[in-house]
XYZ file of C-alpha atoms in Angstrom:
418
model
C -0.042 -0.086 -0.031
C 1.158 3.569 -0.520
C 2.264 5.262 2.692
C 0.195 7.961 4.180
C 1.382 11.435 4.234
C 2.351 12.674 7.764
C -0.148 15.475 7.375
C -3.115 12.998 6.895
C -2.311 11.071 9.964
C -1.563 14.201 11.902
C -4.898 15.650 10.927
C -6.540 12.451 12.115
C -4.713 12.790 15.507
C -5.828 16.358 15.746
C -9.497 15.264 15.277
C -9.123 12.874 17.936
C -7.460 15.367 20.159
C -10.475 17.613 19.734
C -12.772 14.757 20.865
C -10.968 14.907 24.224
C -12.857 17.994 25.166
C -15.886 15.724 25.810
C -13.874 14.034 28.495
C -15.052 10.356 29.282
C -18.720 10.109 29.530
C -19.524 6.614 30.575
C -22.612 5.498 28.910
C -23.357 3.127 26.041
C -25.979 4.837 23.764
C -23.694 6.795 21.362
C -21.199 4.092 20.987
C -23.862 1.504 20.419
C -25.546 3.524 17.733
C -22.272 4.019 16.021
C -21.348 0.370 16.209
C -24.753 -0.437 14.722
C -24.346 1.997 11.868
C -20.851 0.571 11.134
C -22.461 -2.856 10.648
C -20.118 -5.614 9.683
C -17.839 -3.343 7.613
C -16.183 -6.560 6.132
C -16.054 -9.788 7.751
C -17.311 -10.705 11.314
C -14.539 -12.191 13.478
C -15.021 -15.820 14.227
C -14.114 -15.282 17.824
C -14.544 -12.076 19.832
C -13.365 -11.281 23.454
C -13.601 -8.482 25.990
C -11.076 -8.229 28.826
C -11.851 -6.192 32.101
C -9.759 -5.979 35.325
C -7.886 -3.640 37.603
C -4.559 -4.866 36.416
C -3.289 -7.510 33.877
C -5.683 -6.578 31.025
C -2.865 -5.820 28.580
C -0.887 -8.742 29.450
C -3.882 -11.168 29.293
C -4.653 -9.671 25.799
C -1.103 -10.378 24.763
C -1.214 -14.014 25.956
C -4.630 -14.418 24.159
C -3.077 -12.770 21.094
C -0.085 -15.170 21.228
C -2.322 -18.252 21.545
C -4.614 -17.244 18.716
C -1.638 -16.680 16.324
C -0.174 -20.012 17.508
C -3.592 -21.524 16.442
C -3.063 -19.892 12.942
C -5.651 -17.157 13.564
C -5.504 -13.578 12.238
C -5.730 -11.468 15.563
C -6.765 -7.990 16.293
C -6.051 -6.382 19.658
C -7.579 -3.063 20.935
C -5.731 -1.792 24.122
C -4.948 1.411 25.910
C -3.242 3.742 26.582
C -0.529 3.716 24.130
C 3.218 4.167 25.172
C 4.568 5.978 22.170
C 2.079 6.058 19.269
C -1.751 6.081 19.000
C -1.210 3.330 16.507
C -0.206 0.840 19.160
C -3.773 0.796 20.291
C -4.713 -1.320 17.363
C -2.699 -4.570 16.702
C -3.251 -6.746 13.832
C -1.366 -9.912 13.622
C 1.018 -8.427 16.366
C 1.771 -5.380 14.402
C 0.510 -1.891 15.166
C -1.887 -0.259 12.835
C -0.451 1.663 9.929
C -1.102 5.449 9.647
C -3.234 4.785 6.600
C -5.346 2.304 8.548
C -5.956 4.901 11.456
C -6.966 7.507 8.853
C -9.420 5.168 7.178
C -10.910 3.868 10.466
C -11.416 7.400 11.743
C -13.171 8.418 8.476
C -15.402 5.404 8.615
C -16.459 6.099 12.260
C -17.289 9.764 11.483
C -19.129 8.739 8.506
C -21.202 6.418 10.691
C -22.310 9.283 12.885
C -19.301 9.203 15.237
C -18.513 12.924 15.126
C -19.947 13.484 18.563
C -18.226 10.562 20.214
C -15.850 10.944 23.067
C -12.219 10.187 22.491
C -12.198 6.670 23.780
C -15.687 5.806 22.065
C -14.022 6.942 18.755
C -10.982 4.760 19.378
C -13.336 1.754 20.238
C -15.336 2.191 17.190
C -12.203 2.596 15.061
C -10.946 -0.840 16.493
C -14.260 -2.485 15.700
C -14.169 -1.131 12.094
C -10.517 -2.143 11.580
C -11.032 -5.661 12.812
C -13.967 -6.189 10.520
C -12.207 -4.439 7.583
C -8.955 -6.418 7.950
C -11.061 -9.658 8.547
C -9.457 -10.758 11.705
C -10.497 -14.241 13.059
C -10.011 -13.252 16.579
C -10.799 -9.810 18.110
C -9.643 -8.849 21.536
C -11.121 -5.652 23.155
C -9.444 -4.403 26.395
C -11.716 -2.370 28.613
C -10.586 1.299 29.261
C -12.259 1.915 32.462
C -14.583 -0.193 34.723
C -16.782 -2.523 32.548
C -20.399 -1.991 32.830
C -20.504 1.101 30.963
C -17.157 1.135 29.232
C -17.566 1.664 25.441
C -16.125 -1.800 24.628
C -19.227 -3.291 26.193
C -21.430 -2.040 23.382
C -19.487 -4.459 21.106
C -21.090 -7.931 20.716
C -18.457 -10.586 21.989
C -18.520 -14.302 22.543
C -16.917 -14.115 25.915
C -15.874 -11.602 28.690
C -13.149 -12.010 31.180
C -12.262 -10.099 34.379
C -8.499 -10.613 35.339
C -8.158 -9.095 38.681
C -9.773 -6.666 41.225
C -7.845 -3.845 43.074
C -8.511 -0.358 44.227
C -7.993 1.973 41.344
C -10.236 4.704 39.781
C -12.287 4.666 43.127
C -13.852 7.941 42.254
C -15.609 6.361 39.332
C -16.048 2.760 40.296
C -16.545 2.723 44.098
C -14.524 2.954 47.282
C -14.266 -0.782 48.006
C -13.078 -3.970 46.270
C -16.625 -5.430 46.198
C -18.154 -2.406 44.407
C -15.368 -2.422 41.944
C -15.866 -6.075 41.365
C -19.609 -5.432 40.548
C -18.817 -2.629 38.180
C -16.152 -4.707 36.314
C -18.568 -7.708 36.264
C -20.720 -5.716 34.098
C -18.886 -6.952 31.134
C -20.499 -10.429 31.655
C -23.418 -11.053 29.018
C -26.570 -13.140 28.890
C -25.779 -16.491 27.320
C -22.158 -15.713 26.834
C -19.128 -17.198 28.586
C -17.679 -15.568 31.565
C -14.101 -16.077 32.675
C -13.024 -15.075 36.245
C -9.461 -14.596 37.131
C -7.723 -16.317 40.228
C -9.477 -14.057 42.897
C -10.266 -15.419 46.371
C -12.822 -14.769 49.233
C -15.656 -12.187 48.870
C -14.351 -10.802 45.634
C -14.623 -14.085 43.965
C -18.104 -14.565 45.356
C -19.207 -11.218 44.017
C -17.916 -12.070 40.589
C -19.837 -15.454 40.448
C -22.923 -13.846 41.862
C -22.838 -11.033 39.156
C -22.208 -13.727 36.394
C -25.099 -15.648 37.416
C -27.280 -12.449 37.959
C -26.472 -11.522 34.307
C -27.145 -14.935 32.878
C -23.538 -15.546 31.733
C -23.004 -19.096 30.519
C -20.699 -20.935 30.911
C -18.830 -19.380 33.979
C -15.130 -20.410 33.944
C -12.620 -20.096 36.909
C -9.285 -19.534 35.238
C -7.383 -20.964 38.347
C -8.110 -24.376 36.978
C -5.538 -23.592 34.243
C -2.939 -21.994 36.440
C -1.189 -25.311 37.254
C -0.571 -25.946 33.501
C 1.157 -22.701 32.866
C 4.975 -22.885 32.404
C 6.996 -21.721 35.441
C 9.160 -19.316 33.407
C 7.490 -16.850 30.935
C 9.072 -13.900 29.096
C 6.522 -11.728 30.880
C 8.097 -12.290 34.462
C 6.195 -12.702 37.764
C 3.703 -14.941 39.428
C 0.973 -12.370 38.482
C 1.769 -12.959 34.822
C 1.174 -16.651 35.394
C -2.208 -15.793 36.658
C -2.815 -13.665 33.511
C -1.626 -16.511 31.305
C -4.204 -18.810 33.042
C -7.019 -16.330 32.400
C -5.868 -16.189 28.595
C -5.745 -19.942 28.213
C -9.172 -20.234 29.859
C -10.449 -17.637 27.356
C -8.940 -19.616 24.368
C -10.521 -22.781 25.639
C -14.044 -21.402 26.323
C -14.046 -19.782 22.750
C -13.631 -23.171 21.470
C -10.146 -22.681 19.951
C -8.387 -26.023 20.150
C -4.778 -26.026 20.914
C -2.645 -28.871 22.424
C -0.697 -28.136 25.582
C 2.601 -28.603 23.542
C 1.487 -25.645 21.459
C 0.105 -23.616 24.109
C 3.089 -23.562 26.509
C 5.739 -22.320 24.173
C 3.309 -19.589 23.001
C 2.706 -18.486 26.530
C 6.395 -18.487 27.319
C 7.307 -16.296 24.303
C 4.561 -13.758 24.700
C 5.848 -10.067 25.357
C 4.353 -6.850 26.020
C 6.230 -3.433 26.112
C 6.454 -1.817 29.555
C 5.916 -4.847 31.661
C 9.098 -5.196 33.791
C 10.985 -4.621 30.478
C 14.817 -4.146 30.416
C 15.712 -1.225 28.235
C 19.444 -1.644 28.860
C 21.614 -3.246 31.477
C 20.361 -2.240 34.920
C 17.453 -0.148 33.643
C 13.929 -1.528 33.609
C 10.531 -0.051 33.044
C 7.080 -1.208 34.375
C 3.686 0.311 34.111
C 2.554 -0.379 37.593
C 0.441 2.523 38.637
C -1.534 1.437 41.831
C -0.839 -0.489 45.045
C -2.273 -3.725 43.669
C 0.119 -3.738 40.774
C 3.063 -2.578 42.888
C 2.615 -5.594 45.318
C 3.110 -7.877 42.240
C 6.004 -5.938 41.045
C 7.686 -6.019 44.550
C 7.931 -9.869 44.285
C 10.077 -9.441 41.181
C 12.279 -6.873 42.677
C 13.052 -8.838 45.836
C 15.758 -10.916 44.017
C 17.951 -7.944 43.327
C 17.007 -5.324 45.883
C 17.584 -2.515 46.649
C 16.475 -0.642 43.619
C 16.511 3.121 42.695
C 12.912 3.815 41.696
C 12.289 6.720 39.321
C 8.435 7.304 39.790
C 6.028 9.512 38.026
C 2.254 9.534 38.494
C -0.887 11.061 37.009
C -2.526 13.987 38.777
C -4.799 12.899 41.597
C -3.287 9.424 41.794
C -3.074 8.043 45.504
C 0.636 7.482 46.232
C 0.603 5.836 49.708
C -0.428 2.332 48.667
C 2.156 2.176 45.935
C 4.844 3.490 48.268
C 3.764 0.916 50.959
C 4.054 -1.997 48.544
C 7.496 -1.007 47.148
C 9.389 0.513 50.072
C 10.959 -2.777 51.338
C 12.899 -3.277 48.095
C 13.760 0.511 47.504
C 16.990 2.117 48.443
C 16.192 5.529 46.903
C 13.433 7.383 45.128
C 13.416 9.861 42.257
C 10.297 11.954 41.775
C 9.868 13.209 38.225
C 7.078 13.837 35.657
C 6.445 12.719 32.051
C 5.821 15.564 29.431
C 2.004 14.766 29.697
C -0.640 17.127 30.730
C -1.978 14.408 33.050
C 1.282 14.204 35.008
C 1.492 15.167 38.695
C 3.918 18.033 39.345
C 7.386 17.034 40.582
C 7.327 18.997 43.935
C 3.742 17.707 44.728
C 4.772 14.038 43.927
C 7.926 14.388 46.032
C 5.884 15.556 48.969
C 3.384 12.780 48.608
C 6.199 10.102 48.469
C 7.839 11.579 51.736
C 4.348 11.733 53.470
C 3.762 8.159 52.479
C 7.060 7.001 54.090
C 9.359 7.091 51.252
C 13.032 7.812 52.236
C 15.783 9.345 50.230
C 13.688 11.280 47.823
C 15.372 13.295 44.970
C 13.478 15.562 42.582
C 14.291 15.636 38.751
C 12.283 17.892 36.601
C 12.291 15.769 33.543
C 12.470 11.991 32.734
C 15.819 12.535 30.889
C 17.372 14.290 34.018
C 15.917 11.570 36.217
C 17.757 8.876 34.060
C 20.906 10.908 34.049
C 20.861 11.196 37.767
C 20.486 7.356 37.903
C 23.457 6.790 35.717
C 26.446 5.479 37.647
C 24.307 4.499 40.633
C 25.277 1.181 42.291
C 21.695 0.012 42.362
C 19.478 -1.222 39.455
C 17.008 1.291 38.289
C 13.416 0.859 37.720
C 11.019 3.536 36.096
C 7.475 3.076 37.190
C 4.252 4.572 38.423
C 2.638 5.612 35.033
C 2.525 4.179 31.433
C 3.085 7.802 30.193
C 6.398 7.804 32.122
C 7.235 4.370 30.760
C 6.381 5.374 27.226
C 8.641 8.467 27.381
C 11.529 6.579 28.884
C 11.231 3.904 26.099
C 11.196 6.553 23.498
C 14.256 8.148 24.981
C 16.369 4.964 25.460
C 15.284 3.186 22.267
C 15.089 6.159 20.004
C 11.284 5.630 19.086
C 9.598 8.241 17.049
C 6.366 9.509 18.587
C 3.276 10.972 17.102
C 3.095 14.497 15.696
C 0.258 15.195 18.150
C 0.515 14.460 21.889
C -2.568 12.322 22.489
C -3.001 11.115 25.904
C -6.299 10.084 27.470
C -8.481 12.960 28.824
C -8.520 13.937 32.469
C -11.889 15.133 32.854
C -14.414 12.315 33.267
C -18.048 12.091 33.890
C -19.559 8.866 35.236
C -23.133 7.802 34.646
C -24.398 5.349 37.363
C -27.552 3.374 37.303
């Protein structure tokens, strides 16, 4: 295909940037109407899956994608946010969408009455159109926020999964784990499979109760697959073995038949940028951005502690659970900020770190100066706390070209309950 001009892609991003003024208005009427107007737009995927959860959605999607490709299927993955380029949100056969495909998808969505959609609604509809137009066999949709009212829930799917439940986005989803579990269980559909990640206690009971209430069928407990997951995965950590179990359960319940001797190497080889990823010797990045994710990360860091942790966070993010989880393996903290409008100011973050019990806190105004400060330190270095921070660090170290328009997800959100 001829390559798109930078200006056409840039104009598409500017149009999407304009949609950010609508914030995030969590309801399904607009996106459902757009999906209906788009119709099949090509070929309907043989299999479709929606993945919700506080943490692990992206990794689980990557595992499902790897298994689908091992089965010889053409795969499409919709995920968010992106690290360097908006095109990363749409992966087809493991490769991010081309600039031309983004331009075409946005044009199709706008023609289907999508002009008034929010930013994330437009991106969701673009994924739906792309996966049909490119005739993927297996379409995988990662929830953006919550589940019940997330725009991906307007897309018909064959199965829905909830990977994990933790405290995050409490201002929208509820202030306790059970409220959050109920909101995320809103992805379960009448007569469609529900896959529940390895949760325990009351959270598990709420997910099972909600699956039954919504008429999901069958209901699958992913922990039944966990013992068959290989011990060593490219995506490291026991939490990733849990995510792999969810993925395997999803593939099985979708009716995609794969022998164990094909599944296991596919799981072992699956990767995802920004998940405890080494950028160079002694320098790692991880997108953990809440206490729940930080607890999983700490188990990985213990083997080589102490660490120098360069941390950034989105404005309004609660810092204390993150610090409490990581402090036992941290020898020093560096507060910094990504060049994103969502980022917390450095002095505010440093104060929050100290007030949360962090010791040996240094401030650096930019990601580059933070990495310069870390050079020559005796400790291994981890950048974490925000996927925006991870994306910027990866771009600087790996020389990745970003988009002509800085397109982060919007801050101002509305939330419709009911």
